[in-house]
Amino acid sequence: MLFCLLAAGCAGGNASHNTSNKQITKTTQQNSENENEALRKQAQEKLAAMTLDEKLGTMIIAGVEGTSATEKTKTMIQSQHVGGVIFYKNNVNTPEGLVTYVNQIKKWNQQNPTPLFVSIDEEGGKVSRLPGIKKIPTARSIGDTGDLTYAQNIGEFLGNASKLMGMNVDYAPVLDINSNPNNPVIGNRSYGTTSEIVSNMGREVMKGIQSTGTISVVKHFPGHGDTSVDSHLDLPIVHKSLQQLQSFEWKPFEDAIQQGTDAVMIAHILFPKIDKTYPASLSSTIITDQLRKKIGYNGVVITDDLTMGAITKNYGIGNAATQAVKAGSDILLVAHGYENISDVIRSLKEGITNGSLTEKRIDESVLRILMLKEKYKLNDKPISTPDLNELNQDIREELAKHP
């Protein structure tokens, strides 16, 4: 009898616990929907006040030249209204120099309707741009530990390092599965050779980055792990079917999307069994039909750099920019050459004039961008040169756990 009473009590307790969990989940979902609606309303108000030139500029993240801001940089920000900038290694000497650069472009941007995305590739391993930071291991070495807490802590270091030097966007983590040993561009930038390892470790790194208030961009959908050509130089071609991609390459991206990813970067890879004409970054079949409709992703989509050889050798940057927007991309990454910004804006305007693009389509992308900026409460306030000693000490202590 005592056993029955205990069993009944346990069963009742489990039922109560399950009901409680459902209520918590329902409340969380409702809060998320309310927050999303509030962000949408704020973004719509800003969108309604923007000119077409401001909208088109907002859809561009542009590269900058040199280690200090120039008049060309000022023109790009104040006259072309670019929505963000990306820094590379050649723009960065010291923390002091980078912060000075960031503060200058933020000051110039204050006349624009929205704050800048200030972005960088800070993955750890060989793709590390920020100065003065203790070297963070490769993704592969992180994946090999199998330690999810370690992965999340690494993500926090990446996010904090970025934030301390004025960045609010980090193009990380890489969610490509390193399934091709001859891949010239991914290699140890991937967390491993299976979808499970890459999903689990990449998800935790993403969460770590986000927890610091830094936007995480996962890359390179639909998957760059099985290429044998570097898309910086030419166009990779992968002869995989839609079913093959769905069952393998897409798994880490689907997982990240379910966990609330901020943005997805699209690769310059041609998948002729899915789209014979356009690489993923320009393909409505891949971006709109699959990523948005099939997987259900409603957030920001960004192209990989449109000045890479995969695009410039085969499509031309202006035509590619227009096609990317038609396909469903929100942000056009134009990482090199101030003249390319003019070409992209001109091409988008021509698309609107000739009817291949509509302002309604532009508004859809700008709304998503504005909502993301509102979510992270981005601003153009200046920052101070950081003291990196505490961060570097934290990194050293964490790395000691997996020597």
Short mmCIF file of C-alpha atoms in Angstrom, two decimals:
data_model
loop_
_atom_site.label_atom_id
_atom_site.label_comp_id
_atom_site.label_asym_id
_atom_site.label_seq_id
_atom_site.Cartn_x
_atom_site.Cartn_y
_atom_site.Cartn_z
CA MET A 1 0.00 0.00 0.00
CA LEU A 2 2.86 2.28 0.89
CA PHE A 3 4.48 1.54 -2.50
CA CYS A 4 1.20 2.38 -4.28
CA LEU A 5 0.89 5.64 -2.43
CA LEU A 6 4.46 6.56 -3.21
CA ALA A 7 3.98 5.58 -6.82
CA ALA A 8 0.78 7.59 -7.04
CA GLY A 9 2.52 10.49 -5.40
CA CYS A 10 5.43 10.24 -7.83
CA ALA A 11 3.09 9.98 -10.81
CA GLY A 12 1.13 12.96 -9.62
CA GLY A 13 4.36 14.85 -9.05
CA ASN A 14 5.56 14.07 -12.58
CA ALA A 15 2.24 15.14 -14.07
CA SER A 16 2.38 18.38 -12.11
CA HIS A 17 5.99 18.89 -13.18
CA ASN A 18 5.14 18.28 -16.85
CA THR A 19 2.21 20.70 -16.66
CA SER A 20 4.49 23.29 -15.06
CA ASN A 21 7.08 22.85 -17.83
CA LYS A 22 4.41 23.31 -20.49
CA GLN A 23 3.20 26.48 -18.80
CA ILE A 24 6.77 27.82 -18.63
CA THR A 25 7.32 27.01 -22.32
CA LYS A 26 4.03 28.67 -23.28
CA THR A 27 4.88 31.76 -21.23
CA THR A 28 8.36 31.95 -22.77
CA GLN A 29 6.92 31.69 -26.28
CA GLN A 30 4.34 34.38 -25.51
CA ASN A 31 7.02 36.70 -24.10
CA SER A 32 9.16 36.11 -27.19
CA GLU A 33 6.22 36.90 -29.49
CA ASN A 34 5.42 40.07 -27.55
CA GLU A 35 9.06 41.18 -27.67
CA ASN A 36 9.22 40.46 -31.39
CA GLU A 37 6.07 42.49 -32.02
CA ALA A 38 7.48 45.42 -30.04
CA LEU A 39 10.71 45.29 -32.06
CA ARG A 40 8.70 45.16 -35.28
CA LYS A 41 6.69 48.22 -34.31
CA GLN A 42 9.82 50.23 -33.46
CA ALA A 43 11.48 49.16 -36.70
CA GLN A 44 8.42 49.99 -38.81
CA GLU A 45 8.36 53.51 -37.41
CA LYS A 46 11.99 54.04 -38.42
CA LEU A 47 11.44 52.43 -41.81
CA ALA A 48 8.53 54.75 -42.60
CA ALA A 49 10.79 57.79 -42.18
CA MET A 50 13.64 56.54 -44.38
CA THR A 51 14.40 57.61 -47.95
CA LEU A 52 15.11 55.06 -50.66
CA ASP A 53 18.80 55.99 -50.60
CA GLU A 54 18.92 55.34 -46.85
CA LYS A 55 17.17 52.01 -47.25
CA LEU A 56 19.53 50.79 -49.96
CA GLY A 57 22.57 51.89 -47.97
CA THR A 58 21.26 50.09 -44.89
CA MET A 59 21.41 46.82 -46.83
CA ILE A 60 25.18 47.10 -47.33
CA ILE A 61 28.01 46.17 -45.00
CA ALA A 62 31.15 47.61 -46.55
CA GLY A 63 34.86 47.15 -46.15
CA VAL A 64 37.11 50.05 -45.19
CA GLU A 65 40.66 50.94 -46.20
CA GLY A 66 43.74 51.59 -44.14
CA THR A 67 44.19 51.77 -40.38
CA SER A 68 42.43 55.11 -39.99
CA ALA A 69 39.28 56.67 -41.40
CA THR A 70 39.56 58.75 -44.59
CA GLU A 71 37.36 61.12 -46.57
CA LYS A 72 36.34 58.15 -48.73
CA THR A 73 35.14 56.38 -45.60
CA LYS A 74 33.23 59.48 -44.59
CA THR A 75 31.53 59.71 -47.99
CA MET A 76 30.56 56.04 -47.85
CA ILE A 77 28.90 56.54 -44.47
CA GLN A 78 27.35 60.00 -44.83
CA SER A 79 26.42 60.05 -48.51
CA GLN A 80 25.82 56.38 -49.26
CA HIS A 81 24.38 55.60 -45.82
CA VAL A 82 25.94 52.12 -45.54
CA GLY A 83 24.37 50.09 -42.76
CA GLY A 84 27.63 48.71 -41.45
CA VAL A 85 31.35 48.18 -41.91
CA ILE A 86 33.65 45.16 -41.72
CA PHE A 87 37.22 45.31 -40.44
CA TYR A 88 40.00 43.05 -41.67
CA LYS A 89 43.51 42.37 -40.42
CA ASN A 90 44.98 45.15 -42.57
CA ASN A 91 42.70 47.69 -40.84
CA VAL A 92 43.92 46.72 -37.40
CA ASN A 93 47.23 47.52 -35.69
CA THR A 94 46.51 48.08 -32.02
CA PRO A 95 43.44 48.17 -29.76
CA GLU A 96 43.91 51.95 -29.47
CA GLY A 97 44.03 52.40 -33.23
CA LEU A 98 40.99 50.22 -33.84
CA VAL A 99 38.92 52.00 -31.19
CA THR A 100 39.88 55.39 -32.66
CA TYR A 101 38.79 54.18 -36.13
CA VAL A 102 35.49 52.84 -34.78
CA ASN A 103 34.72 56.03 -32.86
CA GLN A 104 35.32 58.16 -35.94
CA ILE A 105 32.96 56.23 -38.18
CA LYS A 106 30.34 56.15 -35.44
CA LYS A 107 30.58 59.93 -35.15
CA TRP A 108 30.11 60.34 -38.89
CA ASN A 109 27.12 57.99 -38.82
CA GLN A 110 25.14 59.95 -36.24
CA GLN A 111 23.28 61.87 -38.97
CA ASN A 112 21.93 58.57 -40.37
CA PRO A 113 18.66 57.04 -39.15
CA THR A 114 20.18 53.84 -37.73
CA PRO A 115 23.38 52.90 -35.87
CA LEU A 116 26.09 50.97 -37.69
CA PHE A 117 26.78 47.28 -37.69
CA VAL A 118 30.50 47.21 -36.81
CA SER A 119 31.69 43.74 -37.75
CA ILE A 120 34.68 41.44 -37.86
CA ASP A 121 35.66 37.83 -38.53
CA GLU A 122 36.78 36.61 -35.12
CA GLU A 123 36.53 32.83 -35.13
CA GLY A 124 39.71 31.96 -33.25
CA GLY A 125 42.38 29.82 -34.86
CA LYS A 126 43.76 31.21 -38.10
CA VAL A 127 40.80 33.57 -38.64
CA SER A 128 41.50 36.05 -35.88
CA ARG A 129 41.60 39.80 -36.54
CA LEU A 130 41.41 41.53 -33.17
CA PRO A 131 44.68 42.86 -31.72
CA GLY A 132 45.99 42.19 -28.23
CA ILE A 133 43.87 39.10 -27.56
CA LYS A 134 45.31 35.84 -26.25
CA LYS A 135 45.16 33.36 -29.14
CA ILE A 136 42.01 31.26 -29.09
CA PRO A 137 42.29 27.66 -30.40
CA THR A 138 40.94 26.41 -33.71
CA ALA A 139 37.34 25.27 -33.95
CA ARG A 140 38.56 21.72 -34.58
CA SER A 141 40.53 21.61 -31.35
CA ILE A 142 37.49 22.95 -29.50
CA GLY A 143 35.28 20.33 -31.13
CA ASP A 144 37.71 17.55 -30.24
CA THR A 145 37.23 18.25 -26.52
CA GLY A 146 33.52 17.49 -26.70
CA ASP A 147 33.11 19.93 -23.81
CA LEU A 148 29.97 22.02 -24.35
CA THR A 149 30.67 24.36 -21.44
CA TYR A 150 34.14 24.99 -22.81
CA ALA A 151 32.63 25.80 -26.22
CA GLN A 152 30.20 28.29 -24.70
CA ASN A 153 32.99 29.94 -22.72
CA ILE A 154 35.04 30.27 -25.90
CA GLY A 155 32.03 31.95 -27.50
CA GLU A 156 31.87 34.40 -24.60
CA PHE A 157 35.54 35.26 -25.09
CA LEU A 158 34.96 35.90 -28.80
CA GLY A 159 31.93 38.07 -28.05
CA ASN A 160 33.61 40.02 -25.26
CA ALA A 161 36.79 40.59 -27.27
CA SER A 162 34.68 41.94 -30.12
CA LYS A 163 32.56 44.15 -27.87
CA LEU A 164 35.55 45.61 -26.00
CA MET A 165 36.93 46.97 -29.27
CA GLY A 166 33.68 48.38 -30.59
CA MET A 167 32.44 45.47 -32.69
CA ASN A 168 28.78 44.50 -32.40
CA VAL A 169 28.79 41.72 -35.03
CA ASP A 170 31.05 38.65 -35.16
CA TYR A 171 30.99 36.40 -38.24
CA ALA A 172 31.14 33.23 -36.17
CA PRO A 173 30.71 30.37 -35.58
CA VAL A 174 31.49 28.34 -38.70
CA LEU A 175 28.83 25.63 -39.02
CA ASP A 176 30.35 23.88 -42.02
CA ILE A 177 31.10 20.17 -41.57
CA ASN A 178 34.65 19.34 -42.64
CA SER A 179 33.73 16.29 -44.70
CA ASN A 180 36.24 16.83 -47.52
CA PRO A 181 39.91 16.44 -46.47
CA ASN A 182 40.96 18.35 -49.62
CA ASN A 183 38.90 21.41 -48.69
CA PRO A 184 41.23 24.41 -49.12
CA VAL A 185 39.24 26.97 -47.11
CA ILE A 186 37.47 25.30 -44.15
CA GLY A 187 39.68 22.62 -42.58
CA ASN A 188 40.20 23.26 -38.87
CA ARG A 189 37.79 26.21 -38.99
CA SER A 190 35.14 23.49 -38.63
CA TYR A 191 34.34 21.87 -35.27
CA GLY A 192 34.48 18.40 -36.77
CA THR A 193 33.52 15.89 -39.43
CA THR A 194 30.03 14.96 -38.22
CA SER A 195 26.83 16.96 -38.10
CA GLU A 196 26.39 16.12 -34.41
CA ILE A 197 29.73 17.56 -33.31
CA VAL A 198 29.37 20.69 -35.42
CA SER A 199 25.76 21.22 -34.27
CA ASN A 200 26.52 20.79 -30.58
CA MET A 201 29.74 22.79 -30.41
CA GLY A 202 28.68 25.48 -32.86
CA ARG A 203 25.41 26.04 -31.03
CA GLU A 204 27.22 26.62 -27.74
CA VAL A 205 29.76 29.00 -29.27
CA MET A 206 26.88 30.94 -30.85
CA LYS A 207 25.10 31.18 -27.50
CA GLY A 208 28.30 32.36 -25.85
CA ILE A 209 28.77 35.15 -28.39
CA GLN A 210 25.14 36.25 -28.06
CA SER A 211 25.31 36.27 -24.27
CA THR A 212 27.78 39.17 -24.41
CA GLY A 213 25.44 41.36 -26.45
CA THR A 214 27.34 40.69 -29.67
CA ILE A 215 25.46 39.55 -32.78
CA SER A 216 26.49 36.12 -34.04
CA VAL A 217 26.44 35.33 -37.77
CA VAL A 218 26.52 31.59 -38.51
CA LYS A 219 28.15 30.55 -41.78
CA HIS A 220 28.31 29.37 -44.61
CA PHE A 221 24.84 28.01 -45.52
CA PRO A 222 24.10 25.56 -47.17
CA GLY A 223 27.54 24.20 -46.19
CA HIS A 224 31.11 24.86 -47.36
CA GLY A 225 32.65 21.71 -45.92
CA ASP A 226 32.65 19.55 -49.06
CA THR A 227 34.20 22.02 -51.50
CA SER A 228 37.56 21.58 -53.25
CA VAL A 229 37.78 25.17 -54.56
CA ASP A 230 38.34 28.32 -52.48
CA SER A 231 35.43 30.67 -53.23
CA HIS A 232 37.74 33.64 -52.61
CA LEU A 233 39.40 32.65 -55.88
CA ASP A 234 36.71 30.98 -58.01
CA LEU A 235 33.27 29.37 -57.92
CA PRO A 236 33.09 25.99 -56.13
CA ILE A 237 30.66 23.46 -57.58
CA VAL A 238 29.16 20.72 -55.40
CA HIS A 239 27.14 17.97 -57.08
CA LYS A 240 24.93 17.09 -54.13
CA SER A 241 21.19 16.65 -54.20
CA LEU A 242 18.76 18.54 -52.02
CA GLN A 243 18.16 15.37 -49.99
CA GLN A 244 21.88 14.92 -49.35
CA LEU A 245 22.25 18.48 -48.10
CA GLN A 246 19.14 18.24 -45.91
CA SER A 247 20.34 15.05 -44.24
CA PHE A 248 23.88 16.26 -43.50
CA GLU A 249 25.14 19.80 -44.22
CA TRP A 250 21.97 21.56 -43.10
CA LYS A 251 21.70 19.92 -39.67
CA PRO A 252 23.94 22.42 -37.78
CA PHE A 253 22.16 25.37 -39.38
CA GLU A 254 18.71 24.01 -38.55
CA ASP A 255 19.84 23.50 -34.96
CA ALA A 256 21.23 27.04 -34.71
CA ILE A 257 18.04 28.48 -36.19
CA GLN A 258 15.90 26.60 -33.65
CA GLN A 259 18.13 28.03 -30.93
CA GLY A 260 17.60 31.61 -32.12
CA THR A 261 20.44 32.52 -34.45
CA ASP A 262 20.72 36.24 -35.29
CA ALA A 263 21.90 36.00 -38.90
CA VAL A 264 22.88 33.43 -41.52
CA MET A 265 25.64 33.97 -44.08
CA ILE A 266 25.14 32.34 -47.49
CA ALA A 267 28.02 30.75 -49.39
CA HIS A 268 29.10 31.36 -52.98
CA ILE A 269 28.74 27.72 -54.05
CA LEU A 270 26.94 26.37 -57.11
CA PHE A 271 24.74 23.34 -56.46
CA PRO A 272 23.67 22.44 -60.03
CA LYS A 273 21.28 19.69 -58.90
CA ILE A 274 19.31 22.38 -57.04
CA ASP A 275 19.93 25.54 -59.10
CA LYS A 276 21.85 25.26 -62.38
CA THR A 277 22.19 29.02 -62.85
CA TYR A 278 23.03 30.67 -59.56
CA PRO A 279 25.23 29.90 -56.55
CA ALA A 280 23.52 29.64 -53.18
CA SER A 281 24.11 33.33 -52.38
CA LEU A 282 22.11 34.36 -55.46
CA SER A 283 19.60 31.52 -55.53
CA SER A 284 15.94 32.05 -54.63
CA THR A 285 15.55 28.27 -54.62
CA ILE A 286 18.06 27.95 -51.80
CA ILE A 287 17.42 31.17 -49.84
CA THR A 288 13.66 31.67 -50.19
CA ASP A 289 12.31 28.20 -50.98
CA GLN A 290 14.58 26.21 -48.68
CA LEU A 291 16.08 28.40 -45.94
CA ARG A 292 13.05 30.61 -45.41
CA LYS A 293 10.08 28.44 -46.37
CA LYS A 294 11.29 24.89 -45.77
CA ILE A 295 13.47 25.45 -42.68
CA GLY A 296 11.33 28.38 -41.50
CA TYR A 297 14.06 30.96 -40.93
CA ASN A 298 12.71 34.51 -40.72
CA GLY A 299 15.82 36.37 -39.60
CA VAL A 300 18.55 38.30 -41.37
CA VAL A 301 20.32 36.72 -44.35
CA ILE A 302 23.69 38.08 -45.46
CA THR A 303 25.76 37.19 -48.50
CA ASP A 304 29.37 36.19 -48.26
CA ASP A 305 31.66 38.89 -49.65
CA LEU A 306 30.49 39.85 -53.14
CA THR A 307 34.02 40.92 -54.13
CA MET A 308 35.24 37.31 -53.96
CA GLY A 309 36.40 35.61 -57.15
CA ALA A 310 33.42 33.25 -57.15
CA ILE A 311 31.21 36.28 -57.92
CA THR A 312 33.41 38.77 -59.77
CA LYS A 313 34.70 36.19 -62.26
CA ASN A 314 31.27 34.80 -63.09
CA TYR A 315 28.48 37.30 -62.41
CA GLY A 316 29.72 40.84 -61.85
CA ILE A 317 29.20 42.57 -58.54
CA GLY A 318 26.31 44.85 -59.59
CA ASN A 319 24.24 42.10 -61.19
CA ALA A 320 25.07 39.78 -58.30
CA ALA A 321 23.87 42.30 -55.74
CA THR A 322 20.51 42.72 -57.47
CA GLN A 323 20.09 38.97 -57.90
CA ALA A 324 20.99 38.34 -54.25
CA VAL A 325 18.22 40.68 -53.09
CA LYS A 326 15.75 39.12 -55.53
CA ALA A 327 16.73 35.72 -54.13
CA GLY A 328 15.97 36.78 -50.55
CA SER A 329 19.20 38.19 -49.07
CA ASP A 330 18.88 41.16 -46.73
CA ILE A 331 22.48 42.35 -46.37
CA LEU A 332 25.04 42.59 -49.16
CA LEU A 333 28.59 42.18 -47.89
CA VAL A 334 30.93 44.28 -50.06
CA ALA A 335 34.21 43.88 -48.25
CA HIS A 336 36.69 45.57 -50.59
CA GLY A 337 36.80 48.64 -52.83
CA TYR A 338 34.87 51.85 -52.21
CA GLU A 339 33.99 51.98 -55.91
CA ASN A 340 32.09 48.71 -55.55
CA ILE A 341 29.62 50.37 -53.17
CA SER A 342 28.64 52.79 -55.91
CA ASP A 343 28.20 49.92 -58.39
CA VAL A 344 25.97 48.01 -56.00
CA ILE A 345 23.74 50.99 -55.18
CA ARG A 346 23.47 51.92 -58.87
CA SER A 347 22.48 48.37 -59.78
CA LEU A 348 19.82 48.20 -57.05
CA LYS A 349 18.33 51.51 -58.19
CA GLU A 350 18.27 50.31 -61.80
CA GLY A 351 16.49 47.15 -60.61
CA ILE A 352 13.78 49.26 -59.00
CA THR A 353 13.50 51.46 -62.10
CA ASN A 354 13.16 48.55 -64.53
CA GLY A 355 10.84 46.60 -62.25
CA SER A 356 13.07 43.62 -61.49
CA LEU A 357 13.09 44.83 -57.87
CA THR A 358 10.39 46.60 -55.91
CA GLU A 359 10.62 48.98 -52.98
CA LYS A 360 8.31 46.61 -51.12
CA ARG A 361 10.97 43.91 -51.45
CA ILE A 362 13.61 46.37 -50.19
CA ASP A 363 11.39 47.25 -47.22
CA GLU A 364 11.15 43.57 -46.22
CA SER A 365 14.92 43.36 -45.85
CA VAL A 366 15.36 46.73 -44.19
CA LEU A 367 12.68 45.84 -41.62
CA ARG A 368 14.56 42.67 -40.65
CA ILE A 369 17.81 44.65 -40.36
CA LEU A 370 16.21 47.35 -38.22
CA MET A 371 14.62 44.77 -35.95
CA LEU A 372 18.01 43.14 -35.35
CA LYS A 373 19.57 46.50 -34.53
CA GLU A 374 16.70 47.26 -32.16
CA LYS A 375 16.99 43.84 -30.51
CA TYR A 376 20.63 44.44 -29.59
CA LYS A 377 20.06 48.13 -28.82
CA LEU A 378 22.92 49.19 -31.06
CA ASN A 379 24.13 52.76 -30.78
CA ASP A 380 26.84 55.06 -32.10
CA LYS A 381 28.23 56.12 -28.73
CA PRO A 382 32.03 56.28 -28.55
CA ILE A 383 33.93 53.65 -26.58
CA SER A 384 37.12 53.81 -24.52
CA THR A 385 40.32 51.92 -25.25
CA PRO A 386 39.91 48.65 -23.36
CA ASP A 387 42.07 47.03 -20.73
CA LEU A 388 42.43 43.48 -22.05
CA ASN A 389 44.32 42.01 -19.08
CA GLU A 390 41.28 40.50 -17.36
CA LEU A 391 39.92 38.98 -20.56
CA ASN A 392 43.28 37.49 -21.47
CA GLN A 393 43.67 36.03 -17.99
CA ASP A 394 40.22 34.43 -18.25
CA ILE A 395 41.17 32.97 -21.64
CA ARG A 396 44.42 31.53 -20.26
CA GLU A 397 42.62 29.91 -17.33
CA GLU A 398 39.97 28.37 -19.59
CA LEU A 399 42.51 27.05 -22.11
CA ALA A 400 44.42 25.39 -19.25
CA LYS A 401 41.43 23.05 -18.82
CA HIS A 402 42.15 21.51 -22.24
CA PRO A 403 45.93 21.85 -22.77
#
